[in-house]
Structures are given as structure tokens and as C-alpha cells.
PDB file of C-alpha atoms in Angstrom:
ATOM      1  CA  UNK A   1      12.631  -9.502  15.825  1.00 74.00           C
ATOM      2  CA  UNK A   2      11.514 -12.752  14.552  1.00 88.00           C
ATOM      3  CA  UNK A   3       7.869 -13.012  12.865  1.00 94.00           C
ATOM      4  CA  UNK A   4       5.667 -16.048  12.213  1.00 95.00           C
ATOM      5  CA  UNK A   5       3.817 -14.981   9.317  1.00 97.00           C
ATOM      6  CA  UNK A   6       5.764 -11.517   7.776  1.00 97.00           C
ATOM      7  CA  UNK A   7       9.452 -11.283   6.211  1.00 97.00           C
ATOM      8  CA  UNK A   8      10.448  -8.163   7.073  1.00 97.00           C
ATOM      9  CA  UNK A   9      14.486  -6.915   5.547  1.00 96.00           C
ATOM     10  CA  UNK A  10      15.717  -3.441   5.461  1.00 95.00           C
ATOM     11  CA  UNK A  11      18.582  -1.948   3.742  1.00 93.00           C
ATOM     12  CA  UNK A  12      20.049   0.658   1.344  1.00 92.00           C
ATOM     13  CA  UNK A  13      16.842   3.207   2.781  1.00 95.00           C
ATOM     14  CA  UNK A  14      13.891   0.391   1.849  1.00 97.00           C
ATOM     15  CA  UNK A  15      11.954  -1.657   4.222  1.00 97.00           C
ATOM     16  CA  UNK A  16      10.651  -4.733   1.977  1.00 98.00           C
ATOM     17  CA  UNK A  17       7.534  -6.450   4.164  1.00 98.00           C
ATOM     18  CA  UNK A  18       6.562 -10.337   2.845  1.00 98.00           C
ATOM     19  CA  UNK A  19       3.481 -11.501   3.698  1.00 98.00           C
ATOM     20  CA  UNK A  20       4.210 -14.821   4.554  1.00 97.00           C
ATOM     21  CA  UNK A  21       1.601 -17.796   4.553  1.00 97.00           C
ATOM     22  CA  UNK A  22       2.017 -19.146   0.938  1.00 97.00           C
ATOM     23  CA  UNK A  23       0.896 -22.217   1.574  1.00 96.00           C
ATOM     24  CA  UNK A  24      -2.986 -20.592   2.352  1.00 96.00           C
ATOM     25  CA  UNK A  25      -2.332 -17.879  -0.342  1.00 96.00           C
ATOM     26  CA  UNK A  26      -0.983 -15.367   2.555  1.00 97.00           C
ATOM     27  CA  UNK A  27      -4.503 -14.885   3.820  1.00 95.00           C
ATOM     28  CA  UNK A  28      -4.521 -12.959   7.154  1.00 95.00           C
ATOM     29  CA  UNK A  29      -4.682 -14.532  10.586  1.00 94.00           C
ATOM     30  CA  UNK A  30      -5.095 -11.859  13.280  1.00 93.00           C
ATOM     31  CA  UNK A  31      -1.371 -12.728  14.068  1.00 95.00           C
ATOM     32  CA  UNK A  32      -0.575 -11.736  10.565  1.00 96.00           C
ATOM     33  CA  UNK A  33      -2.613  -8.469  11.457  1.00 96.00           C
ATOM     34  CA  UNK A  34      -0.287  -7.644  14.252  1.00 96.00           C
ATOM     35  CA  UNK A  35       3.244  -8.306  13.110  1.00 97.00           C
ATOM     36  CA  UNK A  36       2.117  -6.327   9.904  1.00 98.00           C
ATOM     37  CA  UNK A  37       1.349  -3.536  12.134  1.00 97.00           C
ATOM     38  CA  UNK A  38       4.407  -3.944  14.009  1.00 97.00           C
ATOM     39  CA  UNK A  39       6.738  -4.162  10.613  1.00 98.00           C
ATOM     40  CA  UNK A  40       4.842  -1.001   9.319  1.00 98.00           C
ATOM     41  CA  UNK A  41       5.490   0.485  12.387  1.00 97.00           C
ATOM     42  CA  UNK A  42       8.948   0.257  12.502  1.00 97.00           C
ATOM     43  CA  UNK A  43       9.393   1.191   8.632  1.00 97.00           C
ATOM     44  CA  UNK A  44       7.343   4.514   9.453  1.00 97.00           C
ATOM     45  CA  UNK A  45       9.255   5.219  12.661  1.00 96.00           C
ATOM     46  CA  UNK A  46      12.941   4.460  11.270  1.00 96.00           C
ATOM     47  CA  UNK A  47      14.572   7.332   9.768  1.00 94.00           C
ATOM     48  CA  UNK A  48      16.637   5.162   7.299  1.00 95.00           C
ATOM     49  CA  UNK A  49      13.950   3.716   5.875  1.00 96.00           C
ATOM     50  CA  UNK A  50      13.449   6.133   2.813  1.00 96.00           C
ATOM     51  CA  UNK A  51      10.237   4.047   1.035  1.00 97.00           C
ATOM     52  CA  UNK A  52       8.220   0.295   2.010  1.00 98.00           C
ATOM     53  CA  UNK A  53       7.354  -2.170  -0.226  1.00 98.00           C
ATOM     54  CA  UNK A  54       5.294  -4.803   0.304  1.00 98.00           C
ATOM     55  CA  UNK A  55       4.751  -8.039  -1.691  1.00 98.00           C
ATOM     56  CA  UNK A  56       4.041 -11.640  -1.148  1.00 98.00           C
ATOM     57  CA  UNK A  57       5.868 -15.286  -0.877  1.00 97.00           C
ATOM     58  CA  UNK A  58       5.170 -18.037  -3.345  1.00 96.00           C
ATOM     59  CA  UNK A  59       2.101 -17.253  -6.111  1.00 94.00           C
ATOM     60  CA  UNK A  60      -0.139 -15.137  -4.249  1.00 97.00           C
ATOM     61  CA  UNK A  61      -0.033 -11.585  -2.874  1.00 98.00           C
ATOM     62  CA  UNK A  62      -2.196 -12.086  -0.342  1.00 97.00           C
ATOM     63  CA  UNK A  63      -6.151 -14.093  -1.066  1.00 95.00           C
ATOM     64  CA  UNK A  64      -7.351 -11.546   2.015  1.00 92.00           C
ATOM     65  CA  UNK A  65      -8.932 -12.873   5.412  1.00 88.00           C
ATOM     66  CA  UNK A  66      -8.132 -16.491   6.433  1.00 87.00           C
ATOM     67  CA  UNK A  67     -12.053 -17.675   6.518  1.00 82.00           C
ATOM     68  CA  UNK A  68     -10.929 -20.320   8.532  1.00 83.00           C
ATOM     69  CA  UNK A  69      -9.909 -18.541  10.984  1.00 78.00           C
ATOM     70  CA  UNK A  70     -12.884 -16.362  11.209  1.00 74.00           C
ATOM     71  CA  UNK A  71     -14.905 -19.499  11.214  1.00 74.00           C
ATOM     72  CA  UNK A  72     -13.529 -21.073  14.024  1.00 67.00           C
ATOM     73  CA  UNK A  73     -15.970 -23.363  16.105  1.00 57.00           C
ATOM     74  CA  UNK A  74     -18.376 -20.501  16.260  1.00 54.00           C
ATOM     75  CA  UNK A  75     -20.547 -22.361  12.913  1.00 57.00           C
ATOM     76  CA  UNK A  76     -22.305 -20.286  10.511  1.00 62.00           C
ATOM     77  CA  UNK A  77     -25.535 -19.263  11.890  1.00 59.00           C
ATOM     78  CA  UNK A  78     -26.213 -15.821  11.377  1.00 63.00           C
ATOM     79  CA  UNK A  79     -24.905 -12.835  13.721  1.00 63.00           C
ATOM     80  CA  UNK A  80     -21.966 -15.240  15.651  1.00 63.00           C
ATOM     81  CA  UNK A  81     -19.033 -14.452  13.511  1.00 69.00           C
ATOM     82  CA  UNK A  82     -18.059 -10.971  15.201  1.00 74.00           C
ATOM     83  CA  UNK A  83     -16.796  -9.325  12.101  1.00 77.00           C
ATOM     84  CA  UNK A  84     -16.907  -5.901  13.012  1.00 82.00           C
ATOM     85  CA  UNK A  85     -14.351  -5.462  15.736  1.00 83.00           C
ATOM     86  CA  UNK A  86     -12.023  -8.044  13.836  1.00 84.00           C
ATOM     87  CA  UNK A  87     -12.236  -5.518  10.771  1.00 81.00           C
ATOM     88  CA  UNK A  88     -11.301  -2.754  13.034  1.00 88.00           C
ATOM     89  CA  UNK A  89      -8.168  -4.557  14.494  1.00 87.00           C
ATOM     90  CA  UNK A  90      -7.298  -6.170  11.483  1.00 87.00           C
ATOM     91  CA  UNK A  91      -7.495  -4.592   7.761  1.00 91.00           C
ATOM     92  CA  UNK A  92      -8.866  -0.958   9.122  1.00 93.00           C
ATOM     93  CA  UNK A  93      -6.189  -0.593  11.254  1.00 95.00           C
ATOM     94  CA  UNK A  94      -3.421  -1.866   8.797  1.00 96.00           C
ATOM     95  CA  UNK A  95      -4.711   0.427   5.782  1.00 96.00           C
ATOM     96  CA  UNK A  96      -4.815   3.416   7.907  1.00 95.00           C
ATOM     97  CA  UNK A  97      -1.533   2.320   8.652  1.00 97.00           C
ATOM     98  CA  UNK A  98      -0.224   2.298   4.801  1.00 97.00           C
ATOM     99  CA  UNK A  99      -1.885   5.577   4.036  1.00 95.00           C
ATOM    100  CA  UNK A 100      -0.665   7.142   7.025  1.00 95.00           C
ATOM    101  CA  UNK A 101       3.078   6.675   6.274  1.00 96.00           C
ATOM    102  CA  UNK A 102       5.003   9.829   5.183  1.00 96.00           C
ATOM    103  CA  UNK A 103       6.729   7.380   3.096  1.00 96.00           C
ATOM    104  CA  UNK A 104       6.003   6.057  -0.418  1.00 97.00           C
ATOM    105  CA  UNK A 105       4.857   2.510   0.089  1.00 98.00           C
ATOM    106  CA  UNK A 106       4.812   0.084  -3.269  1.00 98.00           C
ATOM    107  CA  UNK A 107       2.555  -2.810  -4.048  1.00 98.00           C
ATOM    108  CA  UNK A 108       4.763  -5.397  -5.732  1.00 98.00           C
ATOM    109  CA  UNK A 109       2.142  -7.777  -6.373  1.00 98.00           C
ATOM    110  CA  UNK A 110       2.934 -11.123  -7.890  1.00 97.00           C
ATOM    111  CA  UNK A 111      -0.066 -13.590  -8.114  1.00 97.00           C
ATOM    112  CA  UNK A 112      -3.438 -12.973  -7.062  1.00 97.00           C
ATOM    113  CA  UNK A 113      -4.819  -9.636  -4.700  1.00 97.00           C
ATOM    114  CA  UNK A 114      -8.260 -10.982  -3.458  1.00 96.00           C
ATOM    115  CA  UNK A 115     -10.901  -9.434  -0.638  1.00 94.00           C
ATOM    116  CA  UNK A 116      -8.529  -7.740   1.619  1.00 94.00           C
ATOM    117  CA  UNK A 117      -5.724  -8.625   0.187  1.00 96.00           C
ATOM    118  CA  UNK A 118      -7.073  -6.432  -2.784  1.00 96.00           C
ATOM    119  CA  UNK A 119      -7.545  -3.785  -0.282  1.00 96.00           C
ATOM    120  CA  UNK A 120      -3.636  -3.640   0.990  1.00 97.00           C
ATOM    121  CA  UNK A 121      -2.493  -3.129  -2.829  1.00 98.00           C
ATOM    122  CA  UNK A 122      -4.813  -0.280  -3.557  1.00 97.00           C
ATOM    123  CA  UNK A 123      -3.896   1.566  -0.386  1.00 96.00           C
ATOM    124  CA  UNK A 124      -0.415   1.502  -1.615  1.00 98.00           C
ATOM    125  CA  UNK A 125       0.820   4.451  -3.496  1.00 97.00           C
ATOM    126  CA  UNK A 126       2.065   2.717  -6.419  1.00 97.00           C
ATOM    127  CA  UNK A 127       1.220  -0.708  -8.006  1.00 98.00           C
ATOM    128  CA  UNK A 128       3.462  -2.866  -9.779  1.00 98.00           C
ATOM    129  CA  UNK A 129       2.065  -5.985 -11.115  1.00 98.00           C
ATOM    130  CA  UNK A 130       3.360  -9.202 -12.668  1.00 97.00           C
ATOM    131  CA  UNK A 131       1.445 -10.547 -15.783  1.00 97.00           C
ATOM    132  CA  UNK A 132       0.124 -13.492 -13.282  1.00 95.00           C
ATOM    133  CA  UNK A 133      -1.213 -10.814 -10.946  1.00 97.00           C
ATOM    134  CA  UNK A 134      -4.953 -10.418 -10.872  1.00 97.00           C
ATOM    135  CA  UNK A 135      -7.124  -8.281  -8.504  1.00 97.00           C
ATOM    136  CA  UNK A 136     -10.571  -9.917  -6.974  1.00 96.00           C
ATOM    137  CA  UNK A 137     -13.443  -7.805  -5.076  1.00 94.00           C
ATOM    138  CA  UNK A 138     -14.363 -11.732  -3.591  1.00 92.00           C
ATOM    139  CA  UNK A 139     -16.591 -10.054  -1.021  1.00 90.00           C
ATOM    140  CA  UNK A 140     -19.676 -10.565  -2.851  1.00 92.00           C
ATOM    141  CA  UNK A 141     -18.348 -14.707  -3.833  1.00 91.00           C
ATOM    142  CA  UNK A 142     -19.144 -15.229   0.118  1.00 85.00           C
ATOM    143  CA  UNK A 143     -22.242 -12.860   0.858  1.00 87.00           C
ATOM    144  CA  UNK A 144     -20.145  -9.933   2.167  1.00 87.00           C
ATOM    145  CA  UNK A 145     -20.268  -6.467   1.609  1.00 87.00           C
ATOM    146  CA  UNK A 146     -16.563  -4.422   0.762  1.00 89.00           C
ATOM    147  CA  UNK A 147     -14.498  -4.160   3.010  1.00 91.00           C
ATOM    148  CA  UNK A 148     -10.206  -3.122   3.838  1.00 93.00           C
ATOM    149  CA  UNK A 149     -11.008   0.474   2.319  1.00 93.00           C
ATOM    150  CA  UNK A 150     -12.208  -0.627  -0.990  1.00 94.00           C
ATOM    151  CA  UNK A 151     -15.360   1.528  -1.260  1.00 94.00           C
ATOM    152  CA  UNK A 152     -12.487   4.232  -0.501  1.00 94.00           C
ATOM    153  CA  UNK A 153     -10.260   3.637  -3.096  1.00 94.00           C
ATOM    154  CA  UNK A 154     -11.412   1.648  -5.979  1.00 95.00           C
ATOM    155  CA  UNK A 155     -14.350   4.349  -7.117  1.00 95.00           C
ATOM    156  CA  UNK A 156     -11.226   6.756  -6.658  1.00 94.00           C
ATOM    157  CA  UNK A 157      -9.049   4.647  -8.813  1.00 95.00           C
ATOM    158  CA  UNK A 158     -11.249   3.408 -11.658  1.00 95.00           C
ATOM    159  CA  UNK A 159     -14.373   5.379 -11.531  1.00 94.00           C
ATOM    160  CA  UNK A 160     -17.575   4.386 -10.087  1.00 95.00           C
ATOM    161  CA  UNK A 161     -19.295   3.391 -12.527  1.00 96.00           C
ATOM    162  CA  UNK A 162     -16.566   0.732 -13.480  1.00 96.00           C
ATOM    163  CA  UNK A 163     -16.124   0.023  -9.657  1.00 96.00           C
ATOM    164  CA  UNK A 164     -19.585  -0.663  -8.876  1.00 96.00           C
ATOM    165  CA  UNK A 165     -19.739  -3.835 -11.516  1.00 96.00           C
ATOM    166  CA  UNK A 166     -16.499  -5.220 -10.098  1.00 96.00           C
ATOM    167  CA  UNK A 167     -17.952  -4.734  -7.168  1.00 95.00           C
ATOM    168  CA  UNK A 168     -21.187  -6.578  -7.634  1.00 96.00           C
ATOM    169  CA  UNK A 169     -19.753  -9.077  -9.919  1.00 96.00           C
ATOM    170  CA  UNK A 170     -16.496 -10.261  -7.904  1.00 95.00           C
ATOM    171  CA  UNK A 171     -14.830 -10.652 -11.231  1.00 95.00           C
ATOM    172  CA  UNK A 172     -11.744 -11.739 -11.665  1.00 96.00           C
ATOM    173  CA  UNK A 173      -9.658  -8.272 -13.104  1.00 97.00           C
ATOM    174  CA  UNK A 174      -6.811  -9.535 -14.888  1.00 97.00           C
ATOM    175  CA  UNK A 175      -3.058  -7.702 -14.801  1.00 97.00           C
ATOM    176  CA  UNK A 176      -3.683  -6.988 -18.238  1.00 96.00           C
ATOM    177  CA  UNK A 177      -7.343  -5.247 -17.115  1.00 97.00           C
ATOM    178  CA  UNK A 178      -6.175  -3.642 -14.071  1.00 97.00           C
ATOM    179  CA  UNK A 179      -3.605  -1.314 -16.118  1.00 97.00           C
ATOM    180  CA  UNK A 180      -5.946  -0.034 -18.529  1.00 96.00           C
ATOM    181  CA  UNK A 181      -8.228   0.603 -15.680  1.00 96.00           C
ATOM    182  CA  UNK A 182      -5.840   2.344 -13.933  1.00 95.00           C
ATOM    183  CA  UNK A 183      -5.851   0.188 -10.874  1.00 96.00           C
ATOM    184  CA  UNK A 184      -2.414  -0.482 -11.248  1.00 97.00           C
ATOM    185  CA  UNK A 185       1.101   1.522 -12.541  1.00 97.00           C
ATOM    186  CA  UNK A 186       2.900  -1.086 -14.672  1.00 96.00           C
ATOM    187  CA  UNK A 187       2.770  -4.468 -15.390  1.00 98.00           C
ATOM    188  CA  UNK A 188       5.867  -6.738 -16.170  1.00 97.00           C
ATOM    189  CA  UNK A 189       6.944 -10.378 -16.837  1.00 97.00           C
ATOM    190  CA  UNK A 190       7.046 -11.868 -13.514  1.00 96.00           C
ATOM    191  CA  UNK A 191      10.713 -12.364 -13.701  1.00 96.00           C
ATOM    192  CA  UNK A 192      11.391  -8.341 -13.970  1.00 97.00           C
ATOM    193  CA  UNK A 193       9.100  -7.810 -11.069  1.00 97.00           C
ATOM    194  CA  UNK A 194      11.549  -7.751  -8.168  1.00 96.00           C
ATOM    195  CA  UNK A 195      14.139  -6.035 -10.658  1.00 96.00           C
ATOM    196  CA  UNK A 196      11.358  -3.517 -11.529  1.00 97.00           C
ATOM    197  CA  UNK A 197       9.823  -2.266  -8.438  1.00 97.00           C
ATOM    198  CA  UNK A 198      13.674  -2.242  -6.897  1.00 96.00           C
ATOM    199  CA  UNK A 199      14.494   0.247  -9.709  1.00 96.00           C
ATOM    200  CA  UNK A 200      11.587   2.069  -8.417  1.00 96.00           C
ATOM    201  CA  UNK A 201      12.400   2.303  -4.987  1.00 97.00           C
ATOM    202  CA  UNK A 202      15.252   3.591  -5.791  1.00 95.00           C
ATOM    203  CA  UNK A 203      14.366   5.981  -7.476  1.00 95.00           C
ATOM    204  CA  UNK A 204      12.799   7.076  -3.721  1.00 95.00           C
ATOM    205  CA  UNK A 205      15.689   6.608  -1.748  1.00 95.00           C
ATOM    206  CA  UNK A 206      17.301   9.311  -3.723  1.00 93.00           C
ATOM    207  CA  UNK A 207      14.164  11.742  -3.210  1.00 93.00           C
ATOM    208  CA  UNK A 208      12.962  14.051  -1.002  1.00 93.00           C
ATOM    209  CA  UNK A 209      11.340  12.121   1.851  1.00 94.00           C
ATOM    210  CA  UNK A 210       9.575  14.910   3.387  1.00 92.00           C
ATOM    211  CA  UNK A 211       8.439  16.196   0.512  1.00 94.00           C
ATOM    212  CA  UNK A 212       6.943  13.050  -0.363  1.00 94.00           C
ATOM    213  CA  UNK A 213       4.806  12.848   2.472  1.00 94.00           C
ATOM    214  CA  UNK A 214       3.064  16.110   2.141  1.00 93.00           C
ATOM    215  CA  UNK A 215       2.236  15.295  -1.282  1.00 94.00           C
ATOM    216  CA  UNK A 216       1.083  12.036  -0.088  1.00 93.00           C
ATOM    217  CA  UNK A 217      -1.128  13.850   2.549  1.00 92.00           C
ATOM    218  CA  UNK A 218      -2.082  16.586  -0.109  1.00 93.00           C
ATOM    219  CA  UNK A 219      -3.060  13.827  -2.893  1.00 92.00           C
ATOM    220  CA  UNK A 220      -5.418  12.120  -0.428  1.00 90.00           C
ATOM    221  CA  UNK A 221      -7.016  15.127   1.221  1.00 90.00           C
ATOM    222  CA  UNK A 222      -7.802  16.391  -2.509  1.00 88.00           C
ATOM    223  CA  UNK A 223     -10.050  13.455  -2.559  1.00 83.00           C
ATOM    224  CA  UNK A 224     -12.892  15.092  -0.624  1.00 86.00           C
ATOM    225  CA  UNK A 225     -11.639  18.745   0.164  1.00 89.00           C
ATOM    226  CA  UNK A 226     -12.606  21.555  -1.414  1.00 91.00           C
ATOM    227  CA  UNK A 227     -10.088  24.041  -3.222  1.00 92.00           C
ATOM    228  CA  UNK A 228     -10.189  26.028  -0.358  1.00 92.00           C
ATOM    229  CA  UNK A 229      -9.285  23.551   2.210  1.00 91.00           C
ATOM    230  CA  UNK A 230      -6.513  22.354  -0.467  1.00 91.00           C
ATOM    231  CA  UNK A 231      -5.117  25.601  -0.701  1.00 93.00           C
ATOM    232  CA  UNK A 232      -5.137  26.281   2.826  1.00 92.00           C
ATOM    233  CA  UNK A 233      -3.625  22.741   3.066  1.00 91.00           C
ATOM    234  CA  UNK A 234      -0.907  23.357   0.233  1.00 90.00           C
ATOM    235  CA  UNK A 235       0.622  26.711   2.047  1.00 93.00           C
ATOM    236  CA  UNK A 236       0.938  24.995   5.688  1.00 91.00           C
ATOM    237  CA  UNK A 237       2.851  22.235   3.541  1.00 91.00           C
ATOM    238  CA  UNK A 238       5.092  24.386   1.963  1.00 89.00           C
ATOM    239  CA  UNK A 239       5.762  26.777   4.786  1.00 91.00           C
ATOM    240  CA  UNK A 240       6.615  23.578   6.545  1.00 92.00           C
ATOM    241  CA  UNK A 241       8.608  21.476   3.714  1.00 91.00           C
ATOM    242  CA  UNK A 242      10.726  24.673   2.829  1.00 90.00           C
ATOM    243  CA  UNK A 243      12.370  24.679   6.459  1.00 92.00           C
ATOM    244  CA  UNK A 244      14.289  20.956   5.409  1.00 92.00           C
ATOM    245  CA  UNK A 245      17.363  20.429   4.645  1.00 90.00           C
ATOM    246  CA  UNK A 246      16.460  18.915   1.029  1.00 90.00           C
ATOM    247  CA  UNK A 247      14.312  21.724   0.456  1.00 91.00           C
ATOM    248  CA  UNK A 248      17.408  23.887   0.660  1.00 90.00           C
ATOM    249  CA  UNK A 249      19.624  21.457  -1.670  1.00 89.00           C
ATOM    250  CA  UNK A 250      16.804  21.013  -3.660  1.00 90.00           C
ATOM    251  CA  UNK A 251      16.616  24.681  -4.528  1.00 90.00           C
ATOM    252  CA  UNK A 252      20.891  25.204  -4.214  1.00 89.00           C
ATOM    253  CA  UNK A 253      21.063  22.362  -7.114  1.00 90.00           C
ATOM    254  CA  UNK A 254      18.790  23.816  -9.583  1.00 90.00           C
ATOM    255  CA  UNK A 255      20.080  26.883  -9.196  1.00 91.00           C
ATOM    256  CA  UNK A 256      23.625  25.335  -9.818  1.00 91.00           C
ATOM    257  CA  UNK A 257      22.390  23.108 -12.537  1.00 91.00           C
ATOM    258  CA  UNK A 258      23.163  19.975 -10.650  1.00 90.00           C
ATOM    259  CA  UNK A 259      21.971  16.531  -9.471  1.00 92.00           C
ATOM    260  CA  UNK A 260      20.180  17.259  -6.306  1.00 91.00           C
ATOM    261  CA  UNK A 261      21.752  15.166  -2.809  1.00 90.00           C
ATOM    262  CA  UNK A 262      18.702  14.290  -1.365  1.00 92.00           C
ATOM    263  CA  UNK A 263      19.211  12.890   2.673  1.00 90.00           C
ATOM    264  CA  UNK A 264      15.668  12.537   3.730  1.00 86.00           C
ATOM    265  CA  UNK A 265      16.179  15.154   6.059  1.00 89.00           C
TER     266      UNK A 265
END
């Protein structure tokens, strides 16, 4: 399927999703909204596809909403822009989509992550940032309050007392800033990025899917459970994950002393 605004390539069990407006800083359109949906989708739903990454074409990861487009003709008087349902179609809908994959999905971000472009990267799993990557809570810069999931995941990341002034602020958080905050995994030259978060992937493809994905689930219901809904949680998962065919291998192989063959399966 051809896309207007996403690069979208699979092979060798990764699905690798470009956002694709570089010449506005791949800011979102509500076309961009869709075919990202569609791409995540299909990366979700394809069995081959072992882990997603998604990163961004030319210096930006994404710079979040295109304002432009939310402008339109409508002016700027108060109470005609008609945010609300285009959050819920656009950035709501697309970061329930990331977190709901029973996949790992990587942030390879390689310039700047502003607004809700921000928000994609942190509801990624994993974060790997070039030196030229920064992060931006711009909501505040235009008179906004947070929005993509950030109130979600950035007291969850960094704390909120450390949240709360990026929040206010807007500050710019360099790469450098965002790793010993904890926003992000690693950060690399930007000519090992690509080689770097491939190595990672990788390291995916060869894993137990399955498994993955109820740690995924586990990992975000310990957010706001308590120990007894974890627990509860934790034995459904394993009387579930233990009926694969990697959880079999998984256990054949150490018991062997071997490599386990993970298929995904």
C-alpha cells in the first residue's frame, strides 16, 4: 500500500514506520494520523513482524501537531478550533495504539521530539536517541495544556517533580539531559543510530514474542495496580505464556545448556 506521509518497510521480523513530512518537521496532519494507524495496524496484526520501530525522515522526529492544519480558516477566536475530538482521532488513538502492541516498539529518534511528537517516543518501549535529538513539552510555548499521553508517561519516566518543571517550562531537554533523566535508553552519534537501534531489534527478533507482550502488559498495569491485582495479573500470564511453543524451547534449552530458538510462536 502506498502512503502519503509514512514509510512503512518490513523484513527480517521488523516493521520500521517513517514519519514522513520533513520538510514541516513531520508534524501530524490527520492523514498522517490515519496511515500511522493503518501501518501500526498491520505491524501488530502480522505474525512476522517480531518488533516496530519508528523514527523520522530528514532532522526531525516528529515537531507534533501540524498547527496549520488545526488552524485552518476557522481563525483564532476562542472555543472554534475543535481540539478535543481531533485529539481523540489523532494522538489518543495512535498512543493507545503503540502501547497496545504485544510487540516491543523502539523510538529511534534522530532530531527533535516536540508536543506530540514527544508523546509518540515516550509511549515507545525503548528510546534510542542521537546526540542531535532533543525532547520538547511545547504545549505550554502555545497556551496548551499536555497532551498525546504525556501526563501518563513523563511523571512515570522522570518523576514528578522533575516532570512538572518541564512541563511548565517547555524547555528544551537535550539528548544529553534526557539520558540522565531517564527519558531515554541510550544515546549515540547520529551516524550509529540506525546501526544501533538495528542491533537492538535484533536482539527482539530472536526473543520470545509472546513473552514480551505480557511483560509489556504486566510493566504497564504495575503502574497503578496494586500487588494484588499484579499478582493475580502475573499467574494468568504465566499460565497463559507457558502453553507456547517458545516457552517450551525456552525451558528445553536451559535445561540443555543451549542457545534458545525462539519462533515467536
Amino acid at each position: 500500500m502506498d502512503y502519503q506521509t509514512i514509510i512503512y518497510d518490513k523484513g527480517e521480523g521488523i516493521a520500521r514506520i517513517t514519519l514522513n513530512r520533513p520538510d514541516v518537521l513531520n508534524s501530524f496532519t490527520m492523514t498522517m494520523h490515519r496511515e500511522f494507524h493503518s501501518v501500526l495496524s498491520d505491524a501488530e496484526d502480522d505474525p512476522e513482524v517480531r518488533v516496530v520501530v519508528i523514527t523520522g525522515a530528514g532532522r526531525a522526529f516528529s515537531a507534533g501537531a501540524d498547527l496549520k492544519e488545526i488552524l485552518g480558516s476557522e481563525g483564532t477566536l476562542p472555543g472554534t478550533l475543535d481540539m478535543e475530538p481531533k485529539a481523540r482521532a489523532g494522538f489518543h488513538r495512535n498512543i493507545a495504539k503503540i502501547v497496545g502492541i504485544p510487540k516491543p516498539v523502539i523510538a529511534s529518534v534522530n532530531g527533535v521530539a516536540a508536543g506530540g511528537g514527544c508523546g509518540v517516543a515516550l509511549a515507545c518501549d525503548l528510546r534510542i536517541a542521537s546526540e542531535k535529538a532533543c525532547f520538547i513539552q511545547a504545549f505550554v510555548r502555545v497556551g496548551l495544556s499536555l497532551d498525546s499521553g504525556t501526563s501518563y508517561f513523563l511523571p512515570r519516566l522522570i518523576g514528578l517533580t522533575k516532570a512538572t518543571e518541564i512541563a511548565f517550562t517547555g524547555d528544551t531537554i537535550t539528548a544529553t539531559d534526557a539520558e540522565r533523566l531517564g527519558l531515554v535508553n541510550r544515546v549515540v552519534p547520529m551516524e550509529e543510530l540506525e546501526t544501533t537501534t538495528d542491533e537492538l531489534a535484533q536482539r527482539f527478533v530472536d526473543a520470545p514474542t509472546k513473552a514480551i507482550g505480557f511483560i509489556k502488559q504486566s510493566l504497564k498495569l504495575g503502574a497503578n495496580a496494586s500487588l494484588e491485582e499484579i499478582l493475580d495479573f502475573e499467574a494468568k500470564a504465566v499460565g497463559s505464556v507457558e502453553k507456547t511453543e517458545d516457552a517450551c524451547e525456552g525451558i528445553k534449552a536451559f535445561l540443555e545448556k543451549r542457545t534458545p530458538n525462539f519462533k515467536g510462536r
